[in-house]
mmCIF file of N, CA and C in Angstrom:
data_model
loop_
_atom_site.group_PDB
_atom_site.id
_atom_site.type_symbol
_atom_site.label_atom_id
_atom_site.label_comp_id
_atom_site.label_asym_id
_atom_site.label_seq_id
_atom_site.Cartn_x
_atom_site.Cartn_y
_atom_site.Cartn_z
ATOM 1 N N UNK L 638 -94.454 -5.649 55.244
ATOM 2 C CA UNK L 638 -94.893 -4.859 54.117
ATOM 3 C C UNK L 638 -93.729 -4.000 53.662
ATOM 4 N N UNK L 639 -93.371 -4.173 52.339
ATOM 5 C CA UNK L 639 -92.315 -3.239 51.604
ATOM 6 C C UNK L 639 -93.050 -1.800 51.723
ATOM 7 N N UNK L 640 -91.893 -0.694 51.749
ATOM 8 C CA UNK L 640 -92.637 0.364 51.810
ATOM 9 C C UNK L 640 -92.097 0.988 50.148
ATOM 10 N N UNK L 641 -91.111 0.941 50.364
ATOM 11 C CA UNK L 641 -90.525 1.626 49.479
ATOM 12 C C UNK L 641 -90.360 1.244 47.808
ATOM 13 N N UNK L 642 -90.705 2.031 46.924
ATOM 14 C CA UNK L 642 -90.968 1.086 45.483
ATOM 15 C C UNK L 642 -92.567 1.646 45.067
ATOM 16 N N UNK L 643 -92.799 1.418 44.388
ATOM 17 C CA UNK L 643 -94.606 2.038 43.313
ATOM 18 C C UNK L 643 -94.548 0.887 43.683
ATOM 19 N N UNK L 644 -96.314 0.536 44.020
ATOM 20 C CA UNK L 644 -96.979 -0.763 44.235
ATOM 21 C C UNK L 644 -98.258 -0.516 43.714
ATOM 22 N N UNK L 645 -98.756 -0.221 42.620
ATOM 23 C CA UNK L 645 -100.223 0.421 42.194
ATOM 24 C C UNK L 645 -101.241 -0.777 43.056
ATOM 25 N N UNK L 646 -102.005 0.128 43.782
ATOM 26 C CA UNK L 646 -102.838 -1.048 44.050
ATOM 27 C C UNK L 646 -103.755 -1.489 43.214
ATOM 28 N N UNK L 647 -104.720 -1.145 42.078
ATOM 29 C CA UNK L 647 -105.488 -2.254 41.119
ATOM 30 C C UNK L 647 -104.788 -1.461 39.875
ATOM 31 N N UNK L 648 -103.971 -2.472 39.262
ATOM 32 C CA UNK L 648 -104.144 -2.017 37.913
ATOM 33 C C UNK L 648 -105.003 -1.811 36.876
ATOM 34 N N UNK L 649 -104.058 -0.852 35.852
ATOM 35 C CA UNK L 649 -105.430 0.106 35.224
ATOM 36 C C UNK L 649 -105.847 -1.007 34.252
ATOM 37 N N UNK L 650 -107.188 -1.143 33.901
ATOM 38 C CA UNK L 650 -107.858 -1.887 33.002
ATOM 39 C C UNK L 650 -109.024 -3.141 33.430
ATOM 40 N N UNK L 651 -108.717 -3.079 35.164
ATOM 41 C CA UNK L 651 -109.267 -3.990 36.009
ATOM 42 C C UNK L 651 -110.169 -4.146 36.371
ATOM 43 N N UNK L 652 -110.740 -2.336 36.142
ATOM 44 C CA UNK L 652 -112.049 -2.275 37.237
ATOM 45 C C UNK L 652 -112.991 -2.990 36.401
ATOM 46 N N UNK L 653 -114.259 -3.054 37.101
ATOM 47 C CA UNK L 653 -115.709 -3.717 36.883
ATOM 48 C C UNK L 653 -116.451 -2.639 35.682
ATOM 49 N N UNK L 654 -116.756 -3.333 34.614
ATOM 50 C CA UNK L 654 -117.142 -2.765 33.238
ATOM 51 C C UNK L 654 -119.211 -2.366 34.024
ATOM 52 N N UNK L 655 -119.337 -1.345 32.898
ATOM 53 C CA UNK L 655 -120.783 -0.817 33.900
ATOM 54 C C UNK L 655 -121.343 -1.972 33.367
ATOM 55 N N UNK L 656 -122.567 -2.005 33.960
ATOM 56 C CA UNK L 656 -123.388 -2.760 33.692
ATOM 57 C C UNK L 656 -124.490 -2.885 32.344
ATOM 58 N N UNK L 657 -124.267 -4.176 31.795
ATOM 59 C CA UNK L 657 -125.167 -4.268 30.005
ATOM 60 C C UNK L 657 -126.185 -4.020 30.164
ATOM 61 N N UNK L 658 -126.968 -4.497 31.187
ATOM 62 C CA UNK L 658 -128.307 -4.564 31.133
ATOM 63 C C UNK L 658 -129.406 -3.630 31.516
ATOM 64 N N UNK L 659 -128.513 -2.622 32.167
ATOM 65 C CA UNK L 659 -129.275 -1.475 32.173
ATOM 66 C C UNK L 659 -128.669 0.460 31.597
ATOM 67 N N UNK L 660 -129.751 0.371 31.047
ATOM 68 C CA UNK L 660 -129.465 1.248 29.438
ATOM 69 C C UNK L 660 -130.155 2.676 30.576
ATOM 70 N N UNK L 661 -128.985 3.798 30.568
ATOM 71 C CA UNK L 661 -129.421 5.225 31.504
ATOM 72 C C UNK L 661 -131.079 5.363 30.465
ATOM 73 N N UNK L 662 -132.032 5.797 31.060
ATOM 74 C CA UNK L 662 -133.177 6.346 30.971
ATOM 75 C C UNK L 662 -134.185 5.857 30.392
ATOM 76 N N UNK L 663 -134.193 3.809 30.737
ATOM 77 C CA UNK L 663 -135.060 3.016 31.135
ATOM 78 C C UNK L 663 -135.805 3.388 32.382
ATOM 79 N N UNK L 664 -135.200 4.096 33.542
ATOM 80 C CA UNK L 664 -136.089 3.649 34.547
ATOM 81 C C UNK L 664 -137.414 5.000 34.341
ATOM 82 N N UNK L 665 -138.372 4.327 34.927
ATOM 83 C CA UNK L 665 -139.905 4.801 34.686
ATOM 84 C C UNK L 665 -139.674 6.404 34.747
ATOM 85 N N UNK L 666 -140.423 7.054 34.124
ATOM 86 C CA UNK L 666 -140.526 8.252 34.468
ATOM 87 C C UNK L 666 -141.230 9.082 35.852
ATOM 88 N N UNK L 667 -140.221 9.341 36.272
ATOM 89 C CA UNK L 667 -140.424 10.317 37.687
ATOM 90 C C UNK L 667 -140.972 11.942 37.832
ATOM 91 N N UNK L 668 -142.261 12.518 38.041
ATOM 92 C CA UNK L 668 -141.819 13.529 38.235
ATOM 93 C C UNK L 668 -141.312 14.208 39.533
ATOM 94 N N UNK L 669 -140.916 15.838 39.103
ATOM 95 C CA UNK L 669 -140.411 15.971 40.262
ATOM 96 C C UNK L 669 -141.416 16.963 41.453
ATOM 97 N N UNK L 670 -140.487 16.698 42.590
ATOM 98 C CA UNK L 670 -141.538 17.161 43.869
ATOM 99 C C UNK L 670 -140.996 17.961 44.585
ATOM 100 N N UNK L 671 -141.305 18.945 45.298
ATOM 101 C CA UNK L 671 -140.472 20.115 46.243
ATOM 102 C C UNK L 671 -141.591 19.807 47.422
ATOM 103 N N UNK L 672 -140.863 20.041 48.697
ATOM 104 C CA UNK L 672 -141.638 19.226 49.847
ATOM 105 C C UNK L 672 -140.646 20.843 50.932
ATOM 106 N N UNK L 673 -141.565 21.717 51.138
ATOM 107 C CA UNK L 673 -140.486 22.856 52.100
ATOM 108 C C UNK L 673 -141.022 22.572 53.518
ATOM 109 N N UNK L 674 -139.872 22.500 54.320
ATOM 110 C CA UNK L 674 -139.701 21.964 55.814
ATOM 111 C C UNK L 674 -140.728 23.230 56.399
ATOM 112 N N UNK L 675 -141.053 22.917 57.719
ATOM 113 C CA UNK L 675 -141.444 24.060 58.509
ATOM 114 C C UNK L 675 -140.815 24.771 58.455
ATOM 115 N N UNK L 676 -139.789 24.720 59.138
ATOM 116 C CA UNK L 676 -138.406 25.874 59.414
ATOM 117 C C UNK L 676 -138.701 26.551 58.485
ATOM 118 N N UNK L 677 -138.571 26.093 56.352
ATOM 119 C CA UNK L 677 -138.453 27.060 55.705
ATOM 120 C C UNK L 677 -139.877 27.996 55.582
ATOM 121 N N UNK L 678 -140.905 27.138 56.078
ATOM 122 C CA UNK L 678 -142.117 27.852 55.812
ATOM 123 C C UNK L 678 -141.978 29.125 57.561
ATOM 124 N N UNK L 679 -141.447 28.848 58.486
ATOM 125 C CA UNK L 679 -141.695 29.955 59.618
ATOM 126 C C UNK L 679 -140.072 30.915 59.357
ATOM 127 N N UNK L 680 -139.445 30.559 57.901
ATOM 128 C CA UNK L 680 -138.769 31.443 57.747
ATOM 129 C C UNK L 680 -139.049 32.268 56.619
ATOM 130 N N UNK L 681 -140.176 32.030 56.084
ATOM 131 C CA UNK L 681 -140.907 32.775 55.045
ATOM 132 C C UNK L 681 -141.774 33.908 56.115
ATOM 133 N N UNK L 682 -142.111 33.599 56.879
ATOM 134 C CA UNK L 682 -142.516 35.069 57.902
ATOM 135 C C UNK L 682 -141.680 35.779 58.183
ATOM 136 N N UNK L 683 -140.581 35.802 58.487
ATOM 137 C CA UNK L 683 -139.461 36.481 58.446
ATOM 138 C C UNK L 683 -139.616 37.704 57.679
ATOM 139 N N UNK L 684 -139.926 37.399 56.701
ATOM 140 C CA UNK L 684 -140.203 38.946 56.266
ATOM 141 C C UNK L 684 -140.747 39.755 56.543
ATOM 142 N N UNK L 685 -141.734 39.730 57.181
ATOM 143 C CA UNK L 685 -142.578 40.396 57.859
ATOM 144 C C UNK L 685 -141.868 40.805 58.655
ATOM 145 N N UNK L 686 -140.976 40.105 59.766
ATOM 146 C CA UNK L 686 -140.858 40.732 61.055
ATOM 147 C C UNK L 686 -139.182 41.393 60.653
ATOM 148 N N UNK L 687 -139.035 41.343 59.790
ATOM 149 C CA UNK L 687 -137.804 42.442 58.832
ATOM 150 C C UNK L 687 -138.378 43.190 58.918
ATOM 151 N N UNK L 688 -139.262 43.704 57.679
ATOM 152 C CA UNK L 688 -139.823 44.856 57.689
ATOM 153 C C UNK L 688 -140.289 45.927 58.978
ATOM 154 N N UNK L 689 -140.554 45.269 59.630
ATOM 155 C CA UNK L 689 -141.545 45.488 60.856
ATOM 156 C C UNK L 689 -139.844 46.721 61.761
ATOM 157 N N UNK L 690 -139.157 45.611 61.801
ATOM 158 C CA UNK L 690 -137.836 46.343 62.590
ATOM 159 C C UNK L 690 -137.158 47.506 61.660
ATOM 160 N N UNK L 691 -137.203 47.196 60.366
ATOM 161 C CA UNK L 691 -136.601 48.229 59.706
ATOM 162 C C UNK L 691 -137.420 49.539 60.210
ATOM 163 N N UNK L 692 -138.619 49.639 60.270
ATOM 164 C CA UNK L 692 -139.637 50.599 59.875
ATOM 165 C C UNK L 692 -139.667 51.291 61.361
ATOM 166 N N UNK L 693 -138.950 50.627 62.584
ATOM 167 C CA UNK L 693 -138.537 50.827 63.860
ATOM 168 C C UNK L 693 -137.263 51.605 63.988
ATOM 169 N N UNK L 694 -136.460 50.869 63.265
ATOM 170 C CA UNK L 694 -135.074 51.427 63.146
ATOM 171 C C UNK L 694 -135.243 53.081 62.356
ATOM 172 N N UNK L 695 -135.894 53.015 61.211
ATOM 173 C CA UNK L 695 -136.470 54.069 60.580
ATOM 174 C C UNK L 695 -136.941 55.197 61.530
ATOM 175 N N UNK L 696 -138.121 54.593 62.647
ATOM 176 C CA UNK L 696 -138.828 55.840 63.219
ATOM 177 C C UNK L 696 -137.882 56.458 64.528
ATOM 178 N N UNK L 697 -137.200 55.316 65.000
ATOM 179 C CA UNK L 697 -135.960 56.185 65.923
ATOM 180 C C UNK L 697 -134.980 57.101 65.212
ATOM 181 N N UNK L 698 -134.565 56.527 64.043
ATOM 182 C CA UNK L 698 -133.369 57.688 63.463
ATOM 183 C C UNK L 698 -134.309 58.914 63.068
ATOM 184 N N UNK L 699 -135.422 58.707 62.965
ATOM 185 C CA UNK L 699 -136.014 60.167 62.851
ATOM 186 C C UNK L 699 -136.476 60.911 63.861
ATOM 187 N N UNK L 700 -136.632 60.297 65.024
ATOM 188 C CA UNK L 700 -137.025 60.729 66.500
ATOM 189 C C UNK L 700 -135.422 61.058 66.662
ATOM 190 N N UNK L 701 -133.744 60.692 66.229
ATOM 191 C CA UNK L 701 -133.243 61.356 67.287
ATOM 192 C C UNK L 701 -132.930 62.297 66.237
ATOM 193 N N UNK L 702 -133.163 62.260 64.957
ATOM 194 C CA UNK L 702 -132.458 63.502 63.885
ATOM 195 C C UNK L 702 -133.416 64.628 64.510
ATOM 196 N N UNK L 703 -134.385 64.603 64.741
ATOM 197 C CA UNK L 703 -135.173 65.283 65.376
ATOM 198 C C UNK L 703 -134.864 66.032 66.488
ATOM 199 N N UNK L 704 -134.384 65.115 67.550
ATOM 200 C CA UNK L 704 -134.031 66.006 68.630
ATOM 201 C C UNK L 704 -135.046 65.317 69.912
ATOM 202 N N UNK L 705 -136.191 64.155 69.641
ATOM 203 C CA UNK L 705 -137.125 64.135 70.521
ATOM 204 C C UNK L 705 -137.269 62.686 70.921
ATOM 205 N N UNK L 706 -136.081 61.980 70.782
ATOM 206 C CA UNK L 706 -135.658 60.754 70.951
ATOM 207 C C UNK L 706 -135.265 60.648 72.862
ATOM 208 N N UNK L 707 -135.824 59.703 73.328
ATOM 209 C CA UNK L 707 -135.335 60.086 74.777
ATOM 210 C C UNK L 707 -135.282 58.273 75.384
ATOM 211 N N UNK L 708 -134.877 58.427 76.142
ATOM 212 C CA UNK L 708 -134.543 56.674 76.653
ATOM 213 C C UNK L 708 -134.330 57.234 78.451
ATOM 214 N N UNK L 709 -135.499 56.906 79.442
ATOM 215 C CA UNK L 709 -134.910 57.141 80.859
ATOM 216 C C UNK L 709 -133.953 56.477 81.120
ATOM 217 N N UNK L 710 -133.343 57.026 82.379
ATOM 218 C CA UNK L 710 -131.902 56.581 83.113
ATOM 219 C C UNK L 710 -132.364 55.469 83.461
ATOM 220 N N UNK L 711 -133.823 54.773 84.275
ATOM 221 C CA UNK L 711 -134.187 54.059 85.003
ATOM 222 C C UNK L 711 -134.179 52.737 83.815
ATOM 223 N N UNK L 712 -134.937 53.340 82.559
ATOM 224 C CA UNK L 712 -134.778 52.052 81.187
ATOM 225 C C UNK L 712 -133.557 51.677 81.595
ATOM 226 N N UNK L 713 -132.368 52.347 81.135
ATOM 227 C CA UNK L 713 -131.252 51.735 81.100
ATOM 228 C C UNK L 713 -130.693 50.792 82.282
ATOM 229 N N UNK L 714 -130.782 51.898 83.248
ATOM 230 C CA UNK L 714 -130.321 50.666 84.208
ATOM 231 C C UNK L 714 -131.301 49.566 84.798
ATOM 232 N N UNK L 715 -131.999 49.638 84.112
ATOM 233 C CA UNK L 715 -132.810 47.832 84.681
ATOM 234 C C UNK L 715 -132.285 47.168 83.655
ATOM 235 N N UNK L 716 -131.743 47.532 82.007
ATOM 236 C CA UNK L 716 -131.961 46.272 81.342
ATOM 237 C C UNK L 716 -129.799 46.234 81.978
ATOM 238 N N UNK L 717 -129.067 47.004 81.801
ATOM 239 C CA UNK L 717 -128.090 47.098 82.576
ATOM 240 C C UNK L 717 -127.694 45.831 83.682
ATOM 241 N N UNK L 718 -129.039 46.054 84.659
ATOM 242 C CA UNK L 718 -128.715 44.985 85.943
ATOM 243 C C UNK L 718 -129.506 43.480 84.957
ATOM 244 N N UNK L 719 -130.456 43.489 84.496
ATOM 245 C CA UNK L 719 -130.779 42.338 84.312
ATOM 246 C C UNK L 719 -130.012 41.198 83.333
ATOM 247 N N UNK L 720 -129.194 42.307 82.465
ATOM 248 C CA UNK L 720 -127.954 41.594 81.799
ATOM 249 C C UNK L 720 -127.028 41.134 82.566
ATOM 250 N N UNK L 721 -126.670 41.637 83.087
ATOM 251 C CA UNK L 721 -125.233 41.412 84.335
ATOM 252 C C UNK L 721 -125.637 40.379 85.156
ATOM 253 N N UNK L 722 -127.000 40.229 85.965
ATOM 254 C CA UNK L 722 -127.286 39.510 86.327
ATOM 255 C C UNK L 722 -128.289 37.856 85.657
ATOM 256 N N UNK L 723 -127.818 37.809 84.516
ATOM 257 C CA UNK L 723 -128.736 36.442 83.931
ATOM 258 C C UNK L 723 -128.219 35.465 84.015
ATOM 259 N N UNK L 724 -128.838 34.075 84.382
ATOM 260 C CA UNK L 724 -127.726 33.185 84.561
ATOM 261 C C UNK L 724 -127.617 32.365 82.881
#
C-alpha cells in the first residue's frame, strides 16, 4: 500500500442518490407517546423527601441559633465506631 500521495477514497459524485420511491411524509401518521420508567416515577417522590430534609435542616439551624441544640458524646461515638468499623 502507497502511503504517501491524496488517494480520495470514493469520489465526489458517487454516492447512492436517495431513494425515488419514497416521498418524506408518506409514512402513516403516528401519534406521539411518553411512556416514564419507574425510576422516573420513584424519582418524582423525591420531592417529598427534599422537602422533608430541608424542613430538618431548617429546625436544627434554629435549635442551634438558639442555643438548645445538643448531640450526646455517646451519639457520637457509636456512629464514630460504627463507621470505622463497616466492612
Amino acid at each position: 500500500m502507497k502511503i504517501d500521495g491524496y488517494q480520495p477514497v470514493q469520489p465526489y459524485g458517487k454516492y447512492p442518490l436517495p431513494h425515488q420511491g419514497k416521498q418524506p411524509g408518506t409514512a402513516p401518521a403516528q401519534s406521539d407517546k411518553v411512556e416514564i420508567s419507574s425510576e422516573a416515577k420513584r424519582m418524582q417522590g423525591a420531592h417529598r423527601l427534599e422537602q422533608e430534609r430541608l424542613d430538618k435542616v431548617q429546625n436544627i439551624k434554629a435549635q442551634i441559633d438558639a442555643g438548645t441544640y445538643h448531640v450526646s458524646s455517646e451519639d457520637i461515638a457509636r456512629k464514630m465506631y460504627a463507621w470505622w468499623n463497616r466492612k
